[in-house]
Short mmCIF file of C-alpha atoms and ligand atoms in Angstrom, two decimals:
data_model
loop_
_atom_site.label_atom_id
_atom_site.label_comp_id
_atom_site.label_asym_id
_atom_site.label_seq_id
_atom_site.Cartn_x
_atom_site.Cartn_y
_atom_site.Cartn_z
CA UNK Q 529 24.50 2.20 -3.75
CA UNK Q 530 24.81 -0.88 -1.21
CA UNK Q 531 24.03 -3.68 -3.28
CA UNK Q 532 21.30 -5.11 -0.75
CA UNK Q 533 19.49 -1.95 -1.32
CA UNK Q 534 19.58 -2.77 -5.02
CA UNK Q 535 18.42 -5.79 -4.85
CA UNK Q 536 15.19 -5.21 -2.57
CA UNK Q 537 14.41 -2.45 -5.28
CA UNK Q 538 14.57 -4.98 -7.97
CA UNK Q 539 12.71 -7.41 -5.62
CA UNK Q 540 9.60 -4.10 -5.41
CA UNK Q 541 9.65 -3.90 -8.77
CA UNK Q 542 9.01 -7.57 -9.61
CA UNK Q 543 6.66 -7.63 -6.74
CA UNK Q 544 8.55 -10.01 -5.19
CA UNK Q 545 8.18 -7.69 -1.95
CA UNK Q 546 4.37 -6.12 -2.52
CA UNK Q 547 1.61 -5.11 -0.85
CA UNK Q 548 1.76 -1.04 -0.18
CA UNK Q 549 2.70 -1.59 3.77
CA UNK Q 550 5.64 -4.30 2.84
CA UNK Q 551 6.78 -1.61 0.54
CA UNK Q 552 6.86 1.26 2.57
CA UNK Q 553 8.62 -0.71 5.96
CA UNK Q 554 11.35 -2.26 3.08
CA UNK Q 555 12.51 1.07 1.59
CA UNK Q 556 12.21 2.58 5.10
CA UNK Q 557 14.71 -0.66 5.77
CA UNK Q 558 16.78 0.11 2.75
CA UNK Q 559 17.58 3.66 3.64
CA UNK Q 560 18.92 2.36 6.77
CA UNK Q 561 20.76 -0.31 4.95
CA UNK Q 562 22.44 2.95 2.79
CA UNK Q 563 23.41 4.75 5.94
CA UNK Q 564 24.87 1.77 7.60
CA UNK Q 565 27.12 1.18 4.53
CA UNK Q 566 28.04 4.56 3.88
CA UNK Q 567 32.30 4.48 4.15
CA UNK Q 568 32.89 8.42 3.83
CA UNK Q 569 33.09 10.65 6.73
CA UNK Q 570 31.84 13.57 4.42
CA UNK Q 571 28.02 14.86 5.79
CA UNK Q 572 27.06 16.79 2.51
CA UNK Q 573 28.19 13.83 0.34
CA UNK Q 574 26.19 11.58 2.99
CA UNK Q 575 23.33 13.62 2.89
CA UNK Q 576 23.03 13.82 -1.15
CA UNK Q 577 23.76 9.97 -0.96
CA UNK Q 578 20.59 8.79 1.29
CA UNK Q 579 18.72 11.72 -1.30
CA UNK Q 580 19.88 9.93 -4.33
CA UNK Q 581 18.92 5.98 -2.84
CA UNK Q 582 15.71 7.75 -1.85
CA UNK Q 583 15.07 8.62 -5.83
CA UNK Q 584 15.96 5.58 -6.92
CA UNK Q 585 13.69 3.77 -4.56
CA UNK Q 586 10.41 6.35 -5.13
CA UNK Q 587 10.71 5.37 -9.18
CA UNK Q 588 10.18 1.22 -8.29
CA UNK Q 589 6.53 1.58 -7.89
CA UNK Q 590 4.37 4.95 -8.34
CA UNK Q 591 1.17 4.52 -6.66
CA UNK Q 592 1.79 3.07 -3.65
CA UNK Q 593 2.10 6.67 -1.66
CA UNK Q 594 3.57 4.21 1.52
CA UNK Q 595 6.68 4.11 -0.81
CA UNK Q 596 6.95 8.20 -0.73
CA UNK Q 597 5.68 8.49 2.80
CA UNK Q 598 8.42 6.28 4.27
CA UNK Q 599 11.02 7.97 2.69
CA UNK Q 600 9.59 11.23 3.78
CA UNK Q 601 9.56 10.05 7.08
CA UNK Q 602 13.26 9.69 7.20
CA UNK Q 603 14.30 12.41 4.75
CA UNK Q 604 12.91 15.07 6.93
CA UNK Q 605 14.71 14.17 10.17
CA UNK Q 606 17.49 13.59 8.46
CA UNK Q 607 17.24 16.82 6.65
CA UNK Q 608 16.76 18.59 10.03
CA UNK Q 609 19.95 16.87 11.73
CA UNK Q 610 22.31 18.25 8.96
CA UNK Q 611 20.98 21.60 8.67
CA UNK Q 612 21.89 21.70 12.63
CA UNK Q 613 25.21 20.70 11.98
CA UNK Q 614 24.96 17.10 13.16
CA UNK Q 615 28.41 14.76 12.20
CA UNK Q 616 28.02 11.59 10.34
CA UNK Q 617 27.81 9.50 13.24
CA UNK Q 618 24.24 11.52 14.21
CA UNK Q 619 23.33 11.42 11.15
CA UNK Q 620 23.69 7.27 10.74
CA UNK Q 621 21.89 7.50 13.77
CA UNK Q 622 19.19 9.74 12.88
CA UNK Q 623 18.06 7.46 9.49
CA UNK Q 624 18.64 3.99 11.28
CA UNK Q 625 16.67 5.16 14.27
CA UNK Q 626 13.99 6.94 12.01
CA UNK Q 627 13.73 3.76 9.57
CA UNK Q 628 12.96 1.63 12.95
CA UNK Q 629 10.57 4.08 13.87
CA UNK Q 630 8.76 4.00 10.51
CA UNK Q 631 8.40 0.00 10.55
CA UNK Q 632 7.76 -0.24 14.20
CA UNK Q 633 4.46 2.43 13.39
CA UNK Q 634 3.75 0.42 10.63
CA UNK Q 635 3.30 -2.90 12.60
CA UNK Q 636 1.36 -1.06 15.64
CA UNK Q 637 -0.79 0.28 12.67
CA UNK Q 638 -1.57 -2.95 11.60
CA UNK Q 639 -2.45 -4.12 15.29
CA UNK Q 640 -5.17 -1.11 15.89
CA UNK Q 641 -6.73 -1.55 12.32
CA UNK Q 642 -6.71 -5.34 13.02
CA UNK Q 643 -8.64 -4.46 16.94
CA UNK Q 644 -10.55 -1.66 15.67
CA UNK Q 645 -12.22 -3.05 12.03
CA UNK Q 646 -12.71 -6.79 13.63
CA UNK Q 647 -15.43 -4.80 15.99
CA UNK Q 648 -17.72 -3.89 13.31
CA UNK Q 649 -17.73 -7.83 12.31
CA UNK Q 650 -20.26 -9.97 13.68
CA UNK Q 651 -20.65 -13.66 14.34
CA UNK Q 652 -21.89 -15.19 11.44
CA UNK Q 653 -20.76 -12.42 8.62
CA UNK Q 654 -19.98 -12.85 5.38
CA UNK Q 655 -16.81 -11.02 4.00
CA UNK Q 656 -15.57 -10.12 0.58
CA UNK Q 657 -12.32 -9.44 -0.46
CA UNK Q 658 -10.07 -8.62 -3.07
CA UNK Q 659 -6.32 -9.03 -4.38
CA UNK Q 660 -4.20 -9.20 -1.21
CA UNK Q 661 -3.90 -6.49 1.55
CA UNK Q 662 -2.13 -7.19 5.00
CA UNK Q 663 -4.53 -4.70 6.22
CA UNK Q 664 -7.75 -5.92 5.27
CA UNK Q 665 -6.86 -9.45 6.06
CA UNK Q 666 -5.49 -8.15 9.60
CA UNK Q 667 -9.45 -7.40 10.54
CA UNK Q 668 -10.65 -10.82 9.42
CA UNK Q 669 -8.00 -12.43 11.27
CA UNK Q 670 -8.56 -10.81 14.34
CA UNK Q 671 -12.43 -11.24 14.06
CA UNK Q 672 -11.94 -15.31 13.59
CA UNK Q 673 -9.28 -15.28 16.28
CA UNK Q 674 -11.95 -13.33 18.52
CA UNK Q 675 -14.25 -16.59 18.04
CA UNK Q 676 -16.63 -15.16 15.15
CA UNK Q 677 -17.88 -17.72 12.80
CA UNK Q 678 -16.66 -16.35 9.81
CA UNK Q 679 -16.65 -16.71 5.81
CA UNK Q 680 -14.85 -15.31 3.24
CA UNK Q 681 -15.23 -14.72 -0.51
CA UNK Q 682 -11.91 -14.36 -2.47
CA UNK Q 683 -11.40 -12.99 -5.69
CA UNK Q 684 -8.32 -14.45 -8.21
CA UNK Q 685 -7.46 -10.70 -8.94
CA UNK Q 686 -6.35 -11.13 -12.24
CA UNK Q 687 -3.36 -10.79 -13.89
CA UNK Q 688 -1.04 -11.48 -10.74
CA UNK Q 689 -3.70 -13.79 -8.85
CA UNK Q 690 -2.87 -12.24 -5.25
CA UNK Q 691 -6.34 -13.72 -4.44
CA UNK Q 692 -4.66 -17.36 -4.12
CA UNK Q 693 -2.16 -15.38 -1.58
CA UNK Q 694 -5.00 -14.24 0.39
CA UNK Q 695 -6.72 -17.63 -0.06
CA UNK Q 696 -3.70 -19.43 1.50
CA UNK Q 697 -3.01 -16.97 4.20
CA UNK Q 698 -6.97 -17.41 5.65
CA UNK Q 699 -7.33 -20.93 4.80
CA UNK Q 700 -3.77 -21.42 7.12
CA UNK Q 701 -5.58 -19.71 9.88
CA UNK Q 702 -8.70 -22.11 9.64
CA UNK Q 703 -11.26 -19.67 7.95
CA UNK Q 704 -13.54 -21.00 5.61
CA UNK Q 705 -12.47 -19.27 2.04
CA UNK Q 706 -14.10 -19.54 -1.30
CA UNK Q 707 -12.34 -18.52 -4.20
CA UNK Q 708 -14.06 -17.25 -7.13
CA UNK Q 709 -13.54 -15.56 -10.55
CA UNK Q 710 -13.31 -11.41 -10.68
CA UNK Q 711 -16.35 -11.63 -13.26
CA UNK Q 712 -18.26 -13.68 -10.46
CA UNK Q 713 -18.69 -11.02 -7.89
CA UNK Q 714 -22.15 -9.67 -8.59
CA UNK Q 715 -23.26 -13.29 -7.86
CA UNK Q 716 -21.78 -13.73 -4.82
CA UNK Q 717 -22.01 -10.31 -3.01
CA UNK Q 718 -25.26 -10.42 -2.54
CA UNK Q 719 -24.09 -13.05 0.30
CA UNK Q 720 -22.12 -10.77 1.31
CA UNK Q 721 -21.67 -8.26 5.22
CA UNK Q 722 -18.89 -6.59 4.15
CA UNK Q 723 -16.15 -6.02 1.24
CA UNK Q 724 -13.04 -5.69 3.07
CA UNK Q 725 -10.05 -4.01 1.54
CA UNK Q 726 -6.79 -2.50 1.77
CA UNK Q 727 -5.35 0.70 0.18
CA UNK Q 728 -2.30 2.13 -2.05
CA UNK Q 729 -3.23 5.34 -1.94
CA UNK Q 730 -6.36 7.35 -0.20
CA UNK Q 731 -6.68 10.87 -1.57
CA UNK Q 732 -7.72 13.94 -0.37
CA UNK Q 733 -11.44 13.77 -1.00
CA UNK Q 734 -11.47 10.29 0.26
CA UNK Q 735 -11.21 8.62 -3.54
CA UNK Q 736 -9.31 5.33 -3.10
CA UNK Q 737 -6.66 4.17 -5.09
CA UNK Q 738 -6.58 0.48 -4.76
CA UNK Q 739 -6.08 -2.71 -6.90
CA UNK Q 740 -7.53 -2.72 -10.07
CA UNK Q 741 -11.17 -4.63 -9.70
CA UNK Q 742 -11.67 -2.46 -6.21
CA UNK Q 743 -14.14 0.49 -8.08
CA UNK Q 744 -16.09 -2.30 -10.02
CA UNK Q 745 -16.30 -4.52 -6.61
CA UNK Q 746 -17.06 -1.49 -4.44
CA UNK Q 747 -19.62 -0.49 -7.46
CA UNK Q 748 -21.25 -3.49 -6.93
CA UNK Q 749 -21.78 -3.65 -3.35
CA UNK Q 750 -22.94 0.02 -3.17
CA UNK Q 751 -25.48 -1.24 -5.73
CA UNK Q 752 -26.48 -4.51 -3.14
CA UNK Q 753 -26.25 -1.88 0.06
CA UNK Q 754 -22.83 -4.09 1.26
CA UNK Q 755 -20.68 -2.13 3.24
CA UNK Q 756 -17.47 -1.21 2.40
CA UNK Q 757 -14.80 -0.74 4.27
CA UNK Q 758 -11.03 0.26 3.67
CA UNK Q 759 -8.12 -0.36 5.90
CA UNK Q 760 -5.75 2.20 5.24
CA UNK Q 761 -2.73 3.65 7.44
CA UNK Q 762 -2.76 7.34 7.99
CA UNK Q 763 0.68 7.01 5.56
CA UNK Q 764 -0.99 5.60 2.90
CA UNK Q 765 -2.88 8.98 2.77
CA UNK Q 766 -1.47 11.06 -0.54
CA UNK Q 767 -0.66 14.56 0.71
CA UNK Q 768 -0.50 15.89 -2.67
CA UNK Q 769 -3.74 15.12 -3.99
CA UNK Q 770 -7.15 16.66 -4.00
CA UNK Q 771 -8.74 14.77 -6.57
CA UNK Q 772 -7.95 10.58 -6.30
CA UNK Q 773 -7.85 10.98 -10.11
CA UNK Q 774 -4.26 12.69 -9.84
CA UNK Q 775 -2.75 9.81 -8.54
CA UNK Q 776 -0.57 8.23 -11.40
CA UNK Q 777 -1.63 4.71 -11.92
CA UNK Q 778 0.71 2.50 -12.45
CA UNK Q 779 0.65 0.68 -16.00
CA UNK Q 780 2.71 -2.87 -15.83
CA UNK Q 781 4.08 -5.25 -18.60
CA UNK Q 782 1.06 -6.67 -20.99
CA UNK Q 783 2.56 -9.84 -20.71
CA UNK Q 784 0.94 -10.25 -17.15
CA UNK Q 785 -2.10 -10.14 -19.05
CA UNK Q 786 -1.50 -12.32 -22.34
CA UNK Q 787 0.70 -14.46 -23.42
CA UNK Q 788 3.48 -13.94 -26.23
CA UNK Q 789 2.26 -16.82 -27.72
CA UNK Q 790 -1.18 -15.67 -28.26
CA UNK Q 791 -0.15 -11.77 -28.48
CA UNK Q 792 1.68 -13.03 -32.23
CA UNK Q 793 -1.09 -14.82 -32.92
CA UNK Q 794 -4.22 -12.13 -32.43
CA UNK Q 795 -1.99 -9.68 -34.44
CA UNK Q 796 -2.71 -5.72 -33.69
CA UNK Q 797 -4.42 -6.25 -30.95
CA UNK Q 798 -3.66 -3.67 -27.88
CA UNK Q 799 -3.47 -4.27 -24.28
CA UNK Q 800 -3.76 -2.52 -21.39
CA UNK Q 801 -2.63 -3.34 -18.02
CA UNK Q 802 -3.42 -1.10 -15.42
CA UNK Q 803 -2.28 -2.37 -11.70
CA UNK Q 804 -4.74 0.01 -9.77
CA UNK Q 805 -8.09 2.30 -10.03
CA UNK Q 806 -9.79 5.11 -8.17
CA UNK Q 807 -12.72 4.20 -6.32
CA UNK Q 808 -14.91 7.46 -5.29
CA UNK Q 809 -15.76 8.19 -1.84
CA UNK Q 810 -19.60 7.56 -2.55
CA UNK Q 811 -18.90 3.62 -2.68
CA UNK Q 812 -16.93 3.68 0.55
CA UNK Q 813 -18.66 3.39 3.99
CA UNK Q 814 -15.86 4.05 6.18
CA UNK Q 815 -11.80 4.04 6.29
CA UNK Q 816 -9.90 2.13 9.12
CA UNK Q 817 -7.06 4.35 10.13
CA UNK Q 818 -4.80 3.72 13.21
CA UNK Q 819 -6.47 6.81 14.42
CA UNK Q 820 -9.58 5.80 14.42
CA UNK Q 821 -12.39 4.61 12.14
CA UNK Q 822 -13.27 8.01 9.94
CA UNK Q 823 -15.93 8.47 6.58
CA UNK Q 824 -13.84 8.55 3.41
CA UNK Q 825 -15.01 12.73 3.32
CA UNK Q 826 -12.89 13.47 6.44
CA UNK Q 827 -9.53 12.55 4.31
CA UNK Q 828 -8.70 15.97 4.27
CA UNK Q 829 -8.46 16.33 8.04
CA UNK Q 830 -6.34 13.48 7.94
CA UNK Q 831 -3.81 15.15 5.86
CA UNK Q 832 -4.57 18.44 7.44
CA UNK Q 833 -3.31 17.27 10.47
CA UNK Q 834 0.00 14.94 9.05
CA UNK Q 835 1.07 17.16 6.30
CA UNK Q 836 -0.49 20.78 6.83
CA UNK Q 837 -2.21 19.99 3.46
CA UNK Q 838 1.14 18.69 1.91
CA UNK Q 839 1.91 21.83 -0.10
CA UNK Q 840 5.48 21.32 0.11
CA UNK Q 841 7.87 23.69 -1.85
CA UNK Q 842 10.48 20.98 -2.37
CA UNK Q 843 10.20 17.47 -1.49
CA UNK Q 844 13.10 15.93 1.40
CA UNK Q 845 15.07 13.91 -1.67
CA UNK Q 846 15.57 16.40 -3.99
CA UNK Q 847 19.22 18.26 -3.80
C1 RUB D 688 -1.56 -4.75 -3.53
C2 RUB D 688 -2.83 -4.07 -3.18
C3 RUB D 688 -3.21 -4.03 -1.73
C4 RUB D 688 -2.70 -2.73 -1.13
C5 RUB D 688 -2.85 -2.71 0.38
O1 RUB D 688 -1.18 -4.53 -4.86
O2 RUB D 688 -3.50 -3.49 -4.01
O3 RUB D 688 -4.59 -4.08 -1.58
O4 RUB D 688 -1.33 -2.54 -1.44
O5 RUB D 688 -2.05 -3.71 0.96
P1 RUB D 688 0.15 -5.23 -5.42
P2 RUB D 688 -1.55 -3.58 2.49
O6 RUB D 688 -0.01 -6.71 -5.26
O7 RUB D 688 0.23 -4.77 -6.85
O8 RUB D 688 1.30 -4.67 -4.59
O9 RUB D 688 -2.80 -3.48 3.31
O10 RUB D 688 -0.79 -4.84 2.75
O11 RUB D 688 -0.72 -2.36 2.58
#
């Protein structure tokens, strides 16, 4: 494997690249990278090369569907090129052109969510948000740059703090930002127009797998009648779900949590560290697709229409 694609998998994985979107245009990028470097002249070896940097990518992070989706994207065309007897040089093409496609959907996406959410904000709204999605922070951005007076509660989202991410990237752009503990959100939401958020994953019955904190948040402001709303791609959509619950949650290192210091000191203690939850449909208003603005409940058209329901017999990377 090209080294450069190594290293932007190691860079996922320490979430030096994050944020579902970022991940799904990078391994779309790295796939590319693979076919570009490929020396053989070979199409089957080719072919079970791009598969094998595909499987290697998909096992960097496991919830973010983007990651999977991506991939798909490329695997399939590619997939389809060889079986009609394409040559290597077709097939380099095929991956590099569908990689650019992939991104260059991805940043349109953003763009339409951005137009599209920003309408349902008003001059003078309050906004909440949590950890750090491009997404969610697309519509506030394009609501302030409209000329809406805006403010914005952050959260720290512990462990990893994206909220100071998120906190940076509005403050740069002039909007007024508070930042505030997780634990402090029932205080503040009551403040509060709308909780804004991204997604990882959005599941068939219109569950939403998110940062961990999103279900309590979204818990909350169903409880104060806040509305919330999800910015999601129609690729962040899971096409092999029908319950959010069977989306594996991704468990990371305790040490983001405590310190070694204090884990040998508070001896037997156990820690958890979960990166994402579920958050049911019931909490969500409405999801922000590129589409179109659609209730969490219509997920399953969503999917109908991208993956005919997703029941594939064997996915594109496997040999
Ligand atoms: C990031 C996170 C974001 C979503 C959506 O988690 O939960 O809300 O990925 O982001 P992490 P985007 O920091 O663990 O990657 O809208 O940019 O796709």
């Amino acid at each position: 494997m090209d080294k450069r694609v190594l290293q932007l998998a190691s860079d996922i994985k320490d979430m030096k690249i994050r944020g579902a979107a970022k991940i799904g245009r990078t391994v779309a990028e790295a796939l590319k990278i693979e076919a570009e470097s490929f020396k053989g002249k070979d199409t089957t070896e080719f072919v079970s090369d791009i598969k094998k940097t595909a499987r290697y990518l998909i096992e960097t992070r496991p919830t973010a569907v983007s990651l999977e989706n991506a991939l798909r994207y490329v695997l399939v065309e590619m997939n389809k090129s060889y079986k009609s007897g394409a040559d290597i040089d077709e097939l380099k093409r095929v991956v590099g052109k569908t990689s650019d496609d992939f991104c260059e959907n991805s940043n349109l996406a953003l763009e339409r969510i951005s137009d599209m959410g920003s309408k349902r904000i008003k001059d003078g709204d309050v906004i909440f948000t949590h950890c750090n999605s491009s997404m969610a922070l697309g519509i506030i951005k394009k609501a302030h740059r409209d000329g809406k007076k805006i403010k914005v509660y952050a959260d720290e989202t512990r462990p990893r703090l994206q909220g100071l991410l998120t906190s940076k990237e509005l403050l740069d752009e002039g909007i007024d930002v508070t930042l505030i503990v997780d634990s402090a959100a029932r205080i503040f939401i009551k403040e509060a127009n709308h909780v804004i958020i991204g997604a990882d994953a959005v599941a068939a019955n219109g569950a939403v797998v998110n940062k961990v904190g999103t279900a309590t948040l979204s818990a909350i402001a169903h409880e104060a009648r806040v509305n919330v709303i999800v910015a999601a791609e129609t690729y962040k959509f899971n096409p092999h779900t029908f319950s959010g619950e069977l989306i594996e949650i991704e468990e990371r290192d305790i040490f983001e949590v405590i310190s070694k210091e204090d884990y040998k000191k508070l001896k037997g203690i156990k820690v958890r560290n979960p990166a994402f939850d579920v958050t049911p449909p019931e909490f969500i208003d409405v999801i922000v697709t590129e589409k179109g603005l659609i209730a969490p409940q219509a997920a399953i058209l969503v999917l109908k229409e991208t993956y005919g329901l997703g029941l594939f017999e064997k996915e594109p990377w496997e040999d």
